């Protein structure tokens, strides 16, 4: 994504906007700024639609993963960037979509990341299933209890201590220590864009339309300025 640019002749565009605004020509830079920002947001949504051809993720959730550096009147450039962080599994297709409030506990959650997949229950080698949980921060997560832990997470001494704590907990309660959990994640936005050819599809299908998006946005904001000027 970092190598994809769409160049706009802003000087020519502003000259055209000034001519269409007439006596309101001083508002041309602001019209250009808002039009560029609207175009950036629409481009993010269009990329999300392309992603949905391969992944089961909602447009709004995908588009929100972009960082938008919006244009200003002094800097007429809008930029979309995406981080390399893996997306929480809860952003993909899950069922149920809300944590259970039942005293009987949370039901197993079914998850599907790829569009070609049907939602499936996540079960580990000990028969523990993943479920949906809401953290104190409000973050929704697909998690699974880790009563046994993983040897690779510890040093030799740490692993011995973990096993001892597990043994003591079970001796005292007769149960496994289920206070530890792990969260599941899906691919990051850059990986989705790179591995599915979305970047190439974007150049073929969406990039040529960006100028159309910008032209439509400019017209909308010019009409808005003219409308409110008449109302004064």
Phi, psi and omega in degrees: 000329184293342182262006183258118181232146172236113185269135180239133175279087186293327180296315179294320181296317180295321178300319178293319179296317179301318180295322181284333179279338180066239182292348178265021186305334181295342181275359184303314179300324180289322176298318179295317180300309182295326180291319177297318181293320177297321180294320179298316181294321179293323178297319177300319179292323179292321176297322179297321179296322177294322180296328182293344178291338182243329186239148179268078180223137182289147182306312184295324180290322179291313183298328181290345180282350175277145171262123182260119172260103189280153179288152173237172181295332180268347181223089185275073180208128177246136186231136173250126175229156178227140181277170180266011182289139177291145181274142176302140181301335181293346179279348179263191183286119180227156176211124000289171182258356179227146179297149179282143175252008182288144177289344180282355179103172183277135177286158177300142178261142176257140186227140172222125180263312181275148180295335181278356183262153168261145180304133181230151176284137178266119181230133179270182185293344179264005177084007179276132182261156177280153179216171183265134180223149175249120181286167181300331180285349183099353180292131178267129186223145170268116187231166177217139181290149182233067182293337184264333184074180179231133183304325184290348181275351189234158165284173179301315180292319180296322179293321177296318178296320180296317179296322179295317179295320177299318181295315181296317180300317182290324178296322183281324187248342184076010182231169174278151176284106182252025181277342181266137180225163172230148181259147178262148181227159173250185182293156177282166179299314179302322179294317179299319181291322184282314188283338184259000180075018181296323180300316179293319178297324179299314181297323182284317190254322188261320183304316179298337182275345185300321177297325176293318178300316182294317179300317179294320179294319179299314179299317179300314183286328175295312179300324179295315179296316180295322180297310183288334176293322178292331182285341182285000000 
